[in-house]
Amino acid sequence: MTGVDRREVAVEAAVEAAGEVAEEGRVGRVERRALGVPDLSLVVLVGATGSGKSTFAARHFKATEVISSDFCRGLVSDDENDQSASSDAFDVLHFIVGKRLAAGRLTVVDATNVQSEARTQLVRLAREHDVLPVAIVLDVPEQVCAERNATRADRAGLPRRVIQRHQRELRRSLRHLEREGFRKVHHLRGQAEADAAEVVRCRRFNDLRHLTGPFDIIGDIHGCRSELETLLGRLGYVLVRDGLGRAVDAAHPQGRTAVFVGDLVDRGPDSPGVLRLVMGMVAAGHALCVPGNHENKLGRYLKGRKVQHTHGLAETVEQLEKEDAAFRDEVGTFLHGLVSHYVLDGGGLVVCHAGLPEKYHGRTSGRVRSFALYGDTTGETDEFGLPVRYPWAEDYRGRAAVVYGHTPTPRATWLNNTICLDTGCVFGGRMTALRWPERELVDVPAERVWYEPTKPLATEAPGGADGRPLDLGDVAGRRIVETRHMGRLAVKEENAAAALEVMSRFAIDPRLLPYLPPTMAPCATSQEDGYLEHPAEAFAGYRADGVREVVCEEKHMGSRAVVLVCRDETVAAERFGAPKGVPGALYTRTGRPFFDDPEATGTLLRRVAACVAEAGLWEELESDWLLLDAELMPWSLKATGLLRKQYAAVGAASGAAFPGVLGALEAAAGRGVEVGPLLQRQRDRAADAAAFTAAYRRYCWRVGEQAAWDGLGALEGVRLAPFQILAVQGRNLAGLAHTEQLALIDRIVAAESAVAGHDDGVSGGGPAAGGAGLLATTRRIIVDTEDEASVAAGIRWWLELTAGGGEGMVVKPVQALIRQPDGRLIQPGVKCRGREYLRIIYGPEYTRPDNLKRLRIRHLGHKRSLALREYALGLEALDRLAEGEPLWRVHEAVFGVLALESEPVDPRL
């Protein structure tokens, strides 16, 4: 934060505090007046009927900000002047005001409000929502009010005594408004002053959303000046010292801003030295500071209030007595000006001393300040006689990260997007800082135990290491999920219910389920003779979208699998909360465990982890875990029921029926019966049925029956074909070019030979791969969509791939996250399936001309929309995972993918 920024904030704060500032220029003989109004407040207009409140409101506020009692009276009675409807009208008014204040919207109440009872309810609403109530009084002469009412047809007959009564009530109210709870009262005397008034919206003291950092947030210091200087040095700040060698400022050469979470003083050896340094940094615009409970107590002492000299205050007082009076006055002024909390970085970061629930962020009230300084308690005391802290962080569901201190803990850990930085330096622990937005922790050890703690440091920050479990309220009902790549995406209530059924009954531990893969749209329908899908349409589609380079990846006929691989069980437990002995997770595209046998899952994960280690990727990617998108083969591993009930049944029926039918027809033909056309049709049908059976059989084979010579045991014959590294520690890799992705995957696959202790190559496919190992490579070819020869080569490659029994290919832009000129995402990939594979999907006889003609009407729009929405949700889940956001935030996006899967769409697509 620069000195200019600080001065701007100070000017705005001064306008708010002063409320009324004379500006240059005059309106008639009256000075133009600026009425300071906080940008989040409840503005109550007070004045007799006809005093011009509605006109004033329309001139200075947006129409949506003004809630009029007349309008509400009209809503409930169709007559804005029906006084018998006033009770219901004000019920409506108070309801709307409450909703607006809860949403953080400035609200103006346009009513007479001359009676204290009416104002009391509005002040109560402001307090309930922790906003400042501001009164603007339009004190206009009775005659003016009467003349204005006379010009209105609906009020021309208003008795003069009504105006007189309002005026009397207004006179009685003026002296009591501030005592009623109004933070500021703007009294406009006469029409000239009302006309000269100008409403100035002031930023709240705690609203620094325009400051985006980067920041270095420093935990509780408690007089440990030497450790603070060391920590600032570690963070890259350059100390400035005065003539006596005392640190009076510190600046970062890259313009970073330090933010102190309070508790600068008490218990430690040099509270004045800490204050001198922090005050200097704040004054120079190099730091921000919020107060702690210890600063609050010291400030009251310096004002002459009676306070107990406990919890380290006695030491601070003794140290301050050695300083001159000017310094003590400076400290008093500094402490008095500290704001309870700051909202920073566009609202994504909140810094306070003791923590703050989301409903208090950016709000202004004694209740908010008290919570920010002291937190909340359960009303109980522990065995040391200290209050038991209420675990507010356990219930936190806010989008902003809350960084705080106050409660000493051995180490700083994230909990539900909150983190406590008080690591007990004064008690012999460490002094900790958080770099933002990097979310990197930096700490230094205490030089010694400066103050013996009343009780040992807690083993965790308030709320526990795991936080509150996922809650039904996080996913139930209609949901709106904010994504970075497609904005707000809606999840219907019925789809959420279907997803909840799957997630709660069948899915793996949600801590090990950070991502679900999106569905994939097929390429445009082909008009090629005998084909429903053909690469020409895929290449033409991307060319039309302006994508020149695409990669065609072999589509393995297996089941989609997501693999969470950790370096070892310790990493899995510490980062993801995995149970003891579990090295990660292997699950299907609906979040179900792939194998019922945990040993089989462990064997596969340990083999992949060993290959990652052999390839040197743990160090290269600077991560102890990675998330893989893959295909697991054979298809029969997870599709046994489908094979037996649907495909094998058709194959068996055709195998039993056609030999007899063909034999009878051939015998009839031998006897001279004219059955030639019928016999040919049945021969064609038998050939189609045989092709259908051959199509699904090539994707099925037995596993676990070969010699366990390479350590796979029951997984012999299983093949895992990874094709993308989705995320690693601190990074979402989904935006990495697919050529780079596949190069990393190739290194993992190639490393298996060394891991398994043999020299055989690794290949994909079925049993032909023999004992080649677990991992299968993904073959591919790069195609230039604007080069006819390259397109022709891509088509030939697909034809050869599918003729050899392959399922087909997936065509993707080489560069990920491609957008159209209007900003919309382009499909991240389309599948182009082989002619014989589609026989499994559409039936044995789908290639007949009449059938193909009918099947070419496929209505792909919904499928494409679904694919893009699920893709955006998947990217959002990966971003939140990489950024260390709490589990509920990650699962909001993961759950959305699963919910969208229940949208009705042709399953053959």
PDB file of C-alpha atoms in Angstrom, residues 149-403:
ATOM      1  CA  ASN A 149     -49.085  18.822  -0.574  1.00  0.00           C
ATOM      2  CA  ALA A 150     -51.609  21.148  -2.177  1.00  0.00           C
ATOM      3  CA  THR A 151     -50.016  20.570  -5.593  1.00  0.00           C
ATOM      4  CA  ARG A 152     -50.486  16.804  -5.309  1.00  0.00           C
ATOM      5  CA  ALA A 153     -53.910  15.529  -6.268  1.00  0.00           C
ATOM      6  CA  ASP A 154     -53.734  12.629  -3.825  1.00  0.00           C
ATOM      7  CA  ARG A 155     -52.911  14.950  -0.897  1.00  0.00           C
ATOM      8  CA  ALA A 156     -54.659  18.183  -1.719  1.00  0.00           C
ATOM      9  CA  GLY A 157     -57.214  17.556   1.005  1.00  0.00           C
ATOM     10  CA  LEU A 158     -54.690  16.629   3.690  1.00  0.00           C
ATOM     11  CA  PRO A 159     -55.647  18.453   6.924  1.00  0.00           C
ATOM     12  CA  ARG A 160     -53.174  21.106   8.057  1.00  0.00           C
ATOM     13  CA  ARG A 161     -53.145  19.564  11.538  1.00  0.00           C
ATOM     14  CA  VAL A 162     -51.327  16.457  10.168  1.00  0.00           C
ATOM     15  CA  ILE A 163     -48.409  18.607   9.053  1.00  0.00           C
ATOM     16  CA  GLN A 164     -48.438  20.455  12.351  1.00  0.00           C
ATOM     17  CA  ARG A 165     -48.355  17.210  14.294  1.00  0.00           C
ATOM     18  CA  HIS A 166     -45.410  15.982  12.230  1.00  0.00           C
ATOM     19  CA  GLN A 167     -43.577  19.237  12.877  1.00  0.00           C
ATOM     20  CA  ARG A 168     -44.102  18.963  16.650  1.00  0.00           C
ATOM     21  CA  GLU A 169     -42.874  15.358  16.672  1.00  0.00           C
ATOM     22  CA  LEU A 170     -39.868  16.385  14.579  1.00  0.00           C
ATOM     23  CA  ARG A 171     -38.965  19.133  17.064  1.00  0.00           C
ATOM     24  CA  ARG A 172     -39.093  16.662  19.940  1.00  0.00           C
ATOM     25  CA  SER A 173     -36.979  14.135  18.023  1.00  0.00           C
ATOM     26  CA  LEU A 174     -34.023  16.299  17.031  1.00  0.00           C
ATOM     27  CA  ARG A 175     -32.268  16.266  20.382  1.00  0.00           C
ATOM     28  CA  HIS A 176     -32.615  12.490  20.775  1.00  0.00           C
ATOM     29  CA  LEU A 177     -31.552  11.081  17.401  1.00  0.00           C
ATOM     30  CA  GLU A 178     -27.919  10.309  18.292  1.00  0.00           C
ATOM     31  CA  ARG A 179     -28.957   8.787  21.608  1.00  0.00           C
ATOM     32  CA  GLU A 180     -31.374   6.546  19.705  1.00  0.00           C
ATOM     33  CA  GLY A 181     -28.375   5.018  17.963  1.00  0.00           C
ATOM     34  CA  PHE A 182     -27.863   7.019  14.775  1.00  0.00           C
ATOM     35  CA  ARG A 183     -24.146   7.129  14.004  1.00  0.00           C
ATOM     36  CA  LYS A 184     -24.487  10.440  12.198  1.00  0.00           C
ATOM     37  CA  VAL A 185     -27.299  12.984  11.964  1.00  0.00           C
ATOM     38  CA  HIS A 186     -27.394  15.430   9.038  1.00  0.00           C
ATOM     39  CA  HIS A 187     -29.802  18.258   9.913  1.00  0.00           C
ATOM     40  CA  LEU A 188     -30.842  20.265   6.848  1.00  0.00           C
ATOM     41  CA  ARG A 189     -32.590  23.457   7.994  1.00  0.00           C
ATOM     42  CA  GLY A 190     -34.838  24.892   5.365  1.00  0.00           C
ATOM     43  CA  GLN A 191     -35.294  24.269   1.672  1.00  0.00           C
ATOM     44  CA  ALA A 192     -32.105  26.098   0.682  1.00  0.00           C
ATOM     45  CA  GLU A 193     -29.901  23.778   2.728  1.00  0.00           C
ATOM     46  CA  ALA A 194     -31.730  20.735   1.358  1.00  0.00           C
ATOM     47  CA  ASP A 195     -31.158  21.949  -2.184  1.00  0.00           C
ATOM     48  CA  ALA A 196     -27.483  22.665  -1.443  1.00  0.00           C
ATOM     49  CA  ALA A 197     -26.845  19.239   0.074  1.00  0.00           C
ATOM     50  CA  GLU A 198     -24.801  16.665  -1.765  1.00  0.00           C
ATOM     51  CA  VAL A 199     -24.518  13.056  -0.584  1.00  0.00           C
ATOM     52  CA  VAL A 200     -20.937  11.766  -0.554  1.00  0.00           C
ATOM     53  CA  ARG A 201     -20.548   8.022  -0.262  1.00  0.00           C
ATOM     54  CA  CYS A 202     -17.609   7.134   1.929  1.00  0.00           C
ATOM     55  CA  ARG A 203     -15.714   3.897   1.947  1.00  0.00           C
ATOM     56  CA  ARG A 204     -15.939   2.118   5.276  1.00  0.00           C
ATOM     57  CA  PHE A 205     -12.768   2.163   7.322  1.00  0.00           C
ATOM     58  CA  ASN A 206     -12.445  -1.612   6.939  1.00  0.00           C
ATOM     59  CA  ASP A 207     -13.073  -1.686   3.185  1.00  0.00           C
ATOM     60  CA  LEU A 208      -9.706  -1.864   1.441  1.00  0.00           C
ATOM     61  CA  ARG A 209     -10.810  -4.185  -1.334  1.00  0.00           C
ATOM     62  CA  HIS A 210      -9.025  -1.977  -3.858  1.00  0.00           C
ATOM     63  CA  LEU A 211      -5.676  -3.007  -2.331  1.00  0.00           C
ATOM     64  CA  THR A 212      -4.618  -6.241  -4.008  1.00  0.00           C
ATOM     65  CA  GLY A 213      -1.220  -6.759  -2.449  1.00  0.00           C
ATOM     66  CA  PRO A 214       0.894  -8.742  -2.537  1.00  0.00           C
ATOM     67  CA  PHE A 215       0.795  -8.933   1.261  1.00  0.00           C
ATOM     68  CA  ASP A 216       2.861 -10.453   4.047  1.00  0.00           C
ATOM     69  CA  ILE A 217       0.520 -11.104   6.970  1.00  0.00           C
ATOM     70  CA  ILE A 218       2.362 -11.397  10.275  1.00  0.00           C
ATOM     71  CA  GLY A 219       1.019 -13.187  13.329  1.00  0.00           C
ATOM     72  CA  ASP A 220       1.074 -12.191  17.005  1.00  0.00           C
ATOM     73  CA  ILE A 221       4.337 -10.477  18.075  1.00  0.00           C
ATOM     74  CA  HIS A 222       3.865  -9.741  21.799  1.00  0.00           C
ATOM     75  CA  GLY A 223       6.887  -7.499  22.162  1.00  0.00           C
ATOM     76  CA  CYS A 224       9.355  -9.848  20.414  1.00  0.00           C
ATOM     77  CA  ARG A 225      11.049  -7.091  18.424  1.00  0.00           C
ATOM     78  CA  SER A 226      14.195  -9.015  17.549  1.00  0.00           C
ATOM     79  CA  GLU A 227      12.251 -11.937  16.083  1.00  0.00           C
ATOM     80  CA  LEU A 228      10.077  -9.471  14.151  1.00  0.00           C
ATOM     81  CA  GLU A 229      13.130  -7.862  12.592  1.00  0.00           C
ATOM     82  CA  THR A 230      14.469 -11.309  11.672  1.00  0.00           C
ATOM     83  CA  LEU A 231      11.152 -12.327  10.112  1.00  0.00           C
ATOM     84  CA  LEU A 232      10.907  -9.122   8.111  1.00  0.00           C
ATOM     85  CA  GLY A 233      14.395  -9.813   6.813  1.00  0.00           C
ATOM     86  CA  ARG A 234      13.357 -13.339   5.793  1.00  0.00           C
ATOM     87  CA  LEU A 235      10.418 -11.841   3.945  1.00  0.00           C
ATOM     88  CA  GLY A 236      12.716  -9.477   2.029  1.00  0.00           C
ATOM     89  CA  TYR A 237      12.054  -6.182   3.838  1.00  0.00           C
ATOM     90  CA  VAL A 238      14.832  -3.665   4.308  1.00  0.00           C
ATOM     91  CA  LEU A 239      14.887  -2.121   7.791  1.00  0.00           C
ATOM     92  CA  VAL A 240      15.298   1.635   8.326  1.00  0.00           C
ATOM     93  CA  ARG A 241      16.916   2.730  11.604  1.00  0.00           C
ATOM     94  CA  ASP A 242      17.066   6.091  13.340  1.00  0.00           C
ATOM     95  CA  GLY A 243      20.127   7.791  14.769  1.00  0.00           C
ATOM     96  CA  LEU A 244      19.964   5.580  17.875  1.00  0.00           C
ATOM     97  CA  GLY A 245      19.928   2.401  15.780  1.00  0.00           C
ATOM     98  CA  ARG A 246      16.265   1.684  16.460  1.00  0.00           C
ATOM     99  CA  ALA A 247      14.158   0.172  13.658  1.00  0.00           C
ATOM    100  CA  VAL A 248      11.583   2.782  12.648  1.00  0.00           C
ATOM    101  CA  ASP A 249      10.444   1.490   9.249  1.00  0.00           C
ATOM    102  CA  ALA A 250      10.817  -1.435   6.845  1.00  0.00           C
ATOM    103  CA  ALA A 251      10.114  -1.419   3.116  1.00  0.00           C
ATOM    104  CA  HIS A 252      10.004  -4.236   0.589  1.00  0.00           C
ATOM    105  CA  PRO A 253      11.910  -3.587  -2.666  1.00  0.00           C
ATOM    106  CA  GLN A 254       9.096  -5.243  -4.664  1.00  0.00           C
ATOM    107  CA  GLY A 255       6.388  -3.114  -3.096  1.00  0.00           C
ATOM    108  CA  ARG A 256       4.842  -5.774  -0.874  1.00  0.00           C
ATOM    109  CA  THR A 257       2.751  -4.635   2.095  1.00  0.00           C
ATOM    110  CA  ALA A 258       3.016  -6.072   5.598  1.00  0.00           C
ATOM    111  CA  VAL A 259      -0.221  -6.660   7.501  1.00  0.00           C
ATOM    112  CA  PHE A 260      -0.117  -7.157  11.271  1.00  0.00           C
ATOM    113  CA  VAL A 261      -2.902  -9.168  12.920  1.00  0.00           C
ATOM    114  CA  GLY A 262      -2.550  -7.427  16.287  1.00  0.00           C
ATOM    115  CA  ASP A 263      -1.193  -8.300  19.732  1.00  0.00           C
ATOM    116  CA  LEU A 264       1.956  -6.304  19.063  1.00  0.00           C
ATOM    117  CA  VAL A 265       2.491  -5.734  22.775  1.00  0.00           C
ATOM    118  CA  ASP A 266       2.635  -7.376  26.235  1.00  0.00           C
ATOM    119  CA  ARG A 267       4.644 -10.257  27.666  1.00  0.00           C
ATOM    120  CA  GLY A 268       7.697  -9.799  25.433  1.00  0.00           C
ATOM    121  CA  PRO A 269      10.952  -7.884  26.063  1.00  0.00           C
ATOM    122  CA  ASP A 270      10.438  -4.811  23.846  1.00  0.00           C
ATOM    123  CA  SER A 271       6.866  -3.728  23.190  1.00  0.00           C
ATOM    124  CA  PRO A 272       7.908  -0.085  22.568  1.00  0.00           C
ATOM    125  CA  GLY A 273      10.393  -1.251  19.938  1.00  0.00           C
ATOM    126  CA  VAL A 274       7.675  -3.263  18.170  1.00  0.00           C
ATOM    127  CA  LEU A 275       5.294  -0.308  18.292  1.00  0.00           C
ATOM    128  CA  ARG A 276       7.937   2.087  16.972  1.00  0.00           C
ATOM    129  CA  LEU A 277       8.657  -0.176  14.005  1.00  0.00           C
ATOM    130  CA  VAL A 278       5.034  -1.001  13.165  1.00  0.00           C
ATOM    131  CA  MET A 279       3.859   2.598  13.559  1.00  0.00           C
ATOM    132  CA  GLY A 280       6.648   3.740  11.273  1.00  0.00           C
ATOM    133  CA  MET A 281       5.721   1.175   8.624  1.00  0.00           C
ATOM    134  CA  VAL A 282       2.035   2.108   8.778  1.00  0.00           C
ATOM    135  CA  ALA A 283       2.785   5.835   8.600  1.00  0.00           C
ATOM    136  CA  ALA A 284       5.027   5.288   5.579  1.00  0.00           C
ATOM    137  CA  GLY A 285       2.368   3.236   3.777  1.00  0.00           C
ATOM    138  CA  HIS A 286       4.429   0.043   4.012  1.00  0.00           C
ATOM    139  CA  ALA A 287       2.065  -1.775   6.370  1.00  0.00           C
ATOM    140  CA  LEU A 288      -1.455  -2.143   7.666  1.00  0.00           C
ATOM    141  CA  CYS A 289      -2.355  -3.104  11.210  1.00  0.00           C
ATOM    142  CA  VAL A 290      -5.473  -4.300  12.995  1.00  0.00           C
ATOM    143  CA  PRO A 291      -5.779  -4.196  16.790  1.00  0.00           C
ATOM    144  CA  GLY A 292      -5.565  -7.159  19.092  1.00  0.00           C
ATOM    145  CA  ASN A 293      -7.174  -7.477  22.479  1.00  0.00           C
ATOM    146  CA  HIS A 294      -3.854  -6.458  24.073  1.00  0.00           C
ATOM    147  CA  GLU A 295      -3.758  -3.203  22.070  1.00  0.00           C
ATOM    148  CA  ASN A 296      -7.347  -2.524  23.089  1.00  0.00           C
ATOM    149  CA  LYS A 297      -6.449  -2.871  26.750  1.00  0.00           C
ATOM    150  CA  LEU A 298      -3.289  -0.796  26.422  1.00  0.00           C
ATOM    151  CA  GLY A 299      -5.228   1.933  24.608  1.00  0.00           C
ATOM    152  CA  ARG A 300      -7.736   2.147  27.454  1.00  0.00           C
ATOM    153  CA  TYR A 301      -4.856   2.387  29.945  1.00  0.00           C
ATOM    154  CA  LEU A 302      -3.253   5.237  28.000  1.00  0.00           C
ATOM    155  CA  LYS A 303      -6.589   7.082  28.062  1.00  0.00           C
ATOM    156  CA  GLY A 304      -6.556   6.920  31.834  1.00  0.00           C
ATOM    157  CA  ARG A 305      -9.122   4.145  32.160  1.00  0.00           C
ATOM    158  CA  LYS A 306      -8.881   1.724  35.052  1.00  0.00           C
ATOM    159  CA  VAL A 307      -7.649  -1.660  33.799  1.00  0.00           C
ATOM    160  CA  GLN A 308      -6.010  -4.636  35.477  1.00  0.00           C
ATOM    161  CA  HIS A 309      -2.286  -4.964  34.820  1.00  0.00           C
ATOM    162  CA  THR A 310      -2.484  -8.659  33.935  1.00  0.00           C
ATOM    163  CA  HIS A 311      -1.546 -10.891  30.985  1.00  0.00           C
ATOM    164  CA  GLY A 312       1.629  -8.941  30.296  1.00  0.00           C
ATOM    165  CA  LEU A 313       0.285  -5.382  30.501  1.00  0.00           C
ATOM    166  CA  ALA A 314       2.427  -4.659  33.564  1.00  0.00           C
ATOM    167  CA  GLU A 315       5.592  -5.370  31.559  1.00  0.00           C
ATOM    168  CA  THR A 316       4.447  -3.115  28.715  1.00  0.00           C
ATOM    169  CA  VAL A 317       3.584  -0.255  31.085  1.00  0.00           C
ATOM    170  CA  GLU A 318       6.994  -0.541  32.715  1.00  0.00           C
ATOM    171  CA  GLN A 319       8.706  -0.446  29.313  1.00  0.00           C
ATOM    172  CA  LEU A 320       6.641   2.545  28.126  1.00  0.00           C
ATOM    173  CA  GLU A 321       7.481   4.541  31.263  1.00  0.00           C
ATOM    174  CA  LYS A 322      11.075   4.618  30.008  1.00  0.00           C
ATOM    175  CA  GLU A 323       9.902   6.380  26.825  1.00  0.00           C
ATOM    176  CA  ASP A 324       9.094  10.097  26.613  1.00  0.00           C
ATOM    177  CA  ALA A 325       5.574  11.466  26.850  1.00  0.00           C
ATOM    178  CA  ALA A 326       5.491  12.345  23.146  1.00  0.00           C
ATOM    179  CA  PHE A 327       6.051   8.720  22.192  1.00  0.00           C
ATOM    180  CA  ARG A 328       3.336   7.545  24.586  1.00  0.00           C
ATOM    181  CA  ASP A 329       0.924  10.078  23.102  1.00  0.00           C
ATOM    182  CA  GLU A 330       1.828   8.883  19.642  1.00  0.00           C
ATOM    183  CA  VAL A 331       1.132   5.295  20.694  1.00  0.00           C
ATOM    184  CA  GLY A 332      -2.232   6.297  22.163  1.00  0.00           C
ATOM    185  CA  THR A 333      -3.239   8.058  18.949  1.00  0.00           C
ATOM    186  CA  PHE A 334      -2.088   5.106  16.839  1.00  0.00           C
ATOM    187  CA  LEU A 335      -4.020   2.539  18.885  1.00  0.00           C
ATOM    188  CA  HIS A 336      -7.150   4.687  18.907  1.00  0.00           C
ATOM    189  CA  GLY A 337      -7.142   4.817  15.087  1.00  0.00           C
ATOM    190  CA  LEU A 338      -6.864   1.065  14.472  1.00  0.00           C
ATOM    191  CA  VAL A 339      -9.782  -0.547  12.624  1.00  0.00           C
ATOM    192  CA  SER A 340     -11.226  -3.868  13.812  1.00  0.00           C
ATOM    193  CA  HIS A 341     -10.563  -5.738  10.556  1.00  0.00           C
ATOM    194  CA  TYR A 342      -9.690  -5.199   6.916  1.00  0.00           C
ATOM    195  CA  VAL A 343     -11.299  -6.618   3.780  1.00  0.00           C
ATOM    196  CA  LEU A 344      -8.595  -6.777   1.111  1.00  0.00           C
ATOM    197  CA  ASP A 345      -7.832  -8.062  -2.391  1.00  0.00           C
ATOM    198  CA  GLY A 346     -11.238  -7.602  -3.964  1.00  0.00           C
ATOM    199  CA  GLY A 347     -12.954  -9.153  -0.969  1.00  0.00           C
ATOM    200  CA  GLY A 348     -10.944 -12.375  -1.153  1.00  0.00           C
ATOM    201  CA  LEU A 349      -8.939 -11.739   2.026  1.00  0.00           C
ATOM    202  CA  VAL A 350     -10.011 -10.713   5.525  1.00  0.00           C
ATOM    203  CA  VAL A 351      -7.446  -9.917   8.221  1.00  0.00           C
ATOM    204  CA  CYS A 352      -8.432  -9.564  11.856  1.00  0.00           C
ATOM    205  CA  HIS A 353      -7.112 -10.536  15.248  1.00  0.00           C
ATOM    206  CA  ALA A 354      -9.377 -13.264  16.610  1.00  0.00           C
ATOM    207  CA  GLY A 355     -11.199 -14.416  13.481  1.00  0.00           C
ATOM    208  CA  LEU A 356     -14.467 -13.307  11.908  1.00  0.00           C
ATOM    209  CA  PRO A 357     -17.502 -15.191  10.511  1.00  0.00           C
ATOM    210  CA  GLU A 358     -18.557 -14.237   6.998  1.00  0.00           C
ATOM    211  CA  LYS A 359     -21.672 -12.373   8.128  1.00  0.00           C
ATOM    212  CA  TYR A 360     -19.412  -9.793   9.835  1.00  0.00           C
ATOM    213  CA  HIS A 361     -17.019  -9.168   6.929  1.00  0.00           C
ATOM    214  CA  GLY A 362     -16.995  -5.479   6.061  1.00  0.00           C
ATOM    215  CA  ARG A 363     -19.644  -4.689   8.681  1.00  0.00           C
ATOM    216  CA  THR A 364     -19.398  -2.006  11.320  1.00  0.00           C
ATOM    217  CA  SER A 365     -20.722  -2.387  14.857  1.00  0.00           C
ATOM    218  CA  GLY A 366     -19.601  -2.941  18.424  1.00  0.00           C
ATOM    219  CA  ARG A 367     -20.471  -6.613  18.033  1.00  0.00           C
ATOM    220  CA  VAL A 368     -18.202  -6.972  14.993  1.00  0.00           C
ATOM    221  CA  ARG A 369     -15.344  -5.188  16.749  1.00  0.00           C
ATOM    222  CA  SER A 370     -15.749  -7.350  19.845  1.00  0.00           C
ATOM    223  CA  PHE A 371     -15.642 -10.573  17.843  1.00  0.00           C
ATOM    224  CA  ALA A 372     -12.642  -9.367  15.821  1.00  0.00           C
ATOM    225  CA  LEU A 373     -10.753  -8.524  19.034  1.00  0.00           C
ATOM    226  CA  TYR A 374     -11.743 -11.369  21.337  1.00  0.00           C
ATOM    227  CA  GLY A 375     -13.524 -14.021  19.289  1.00  0.00           C
ATOM    228  CA  ASP A 376     -16.367 -15.845  20.970  1.00  0.00           C
ATOM    229  CA  THR A 377     -16.507 -18.354  23.794  1.00  0.00           C
ATOM    230  CA  THR A 378     -18.745 -21.270  24.682  1.00  0.00           C
ATOM    231  CA  GLY A 379     -19.318 -19.889  28.156  1.00  0.00           C
ATOM    232  CA  GLU A 380     -17.194 -22.641  29.673  1.00  0.00           C
ATOM    233  CA  THR A 381     -13.738 -22.555  31.240  1.00  0.00           C
ATOM    234  CA  ASP A 382     -11.005 -25.148  30.869  1.00  0.00           C
ATOM    235  CA  GLU A 383      -8.899 -26.786  33.544  1.00  0.00           C
ATOM    236  CA  PHE A 384      -6.593 -23.755  33.545  1.00  0.00           C
ATOM    237  CA  GLY A 385      -9.437 -21.380  34.281  1.00  0.00           C
ATOM    238  CA  LEU A 386      -9.341 -19.888  30.767  1.00  0.00           C
ATOM    239  CA  PRO A 387     -12.416 -19.443  28.547  1.00  0.00           C
ATOM    240  CA  VAL A 388     -13.104 -22.165  25.982  1.00  0.00           C
ATOM    241  CA  ARG A 389     -13.054 -20.611  22.517  1.00  0.00           C
ATOM    242  CA  TYR A 390     -16.048 -21.177  20.273  1.00  0.00           C
ATOM    243  CA  PRO A 391     -14.800 -23.051  17.164  1.00  0.00           C
ATOM    244  CA  TRP A 392     -16.169 -20.585  14.634  1.00  0.00           C
ATOM    245  CA  ALA A 393     -13.711 -21.738  11.957  1.00  0.00           C
ATOM    246  CA  GLU A 394     -15.301 -25.190  12.016  1.00  0.00           C
ATOM    247  CA  ASP A 395     -18.502 -23.730  10.623  1.00  0.00           C
ATOM    248  CA  TYR A 396     -16.886 -21.232   8.259  1.00  0.00           C
ATOM    249  CA  ARG A 397     -18.131 -21.451   4.674  1.00  0.00           C
ATOM    250  CA  GLY A 398     -17.065 -18.038   3.378  1.00  0.00           C
ATOM    251  CA  ARG A 399     -15.346 -17.378   0.074  1.00  0.00           C
ATOM    252  CA  ALA A 400     -12.841 -14.961   1.600  1.00  0.00           C
ATOM    253  CA  ALA A 401      -9.771 -16.357   3.313  1.00  0.00           C
ATOM    254  CA  VAL A 402      -9.715 -15.258   6.959  1.00  0.00           C
ATOM    255  CA  VAL A 403      -6.249 -14.768   8.450  1.00  0.00           C
TER     256      VAL A 403
END
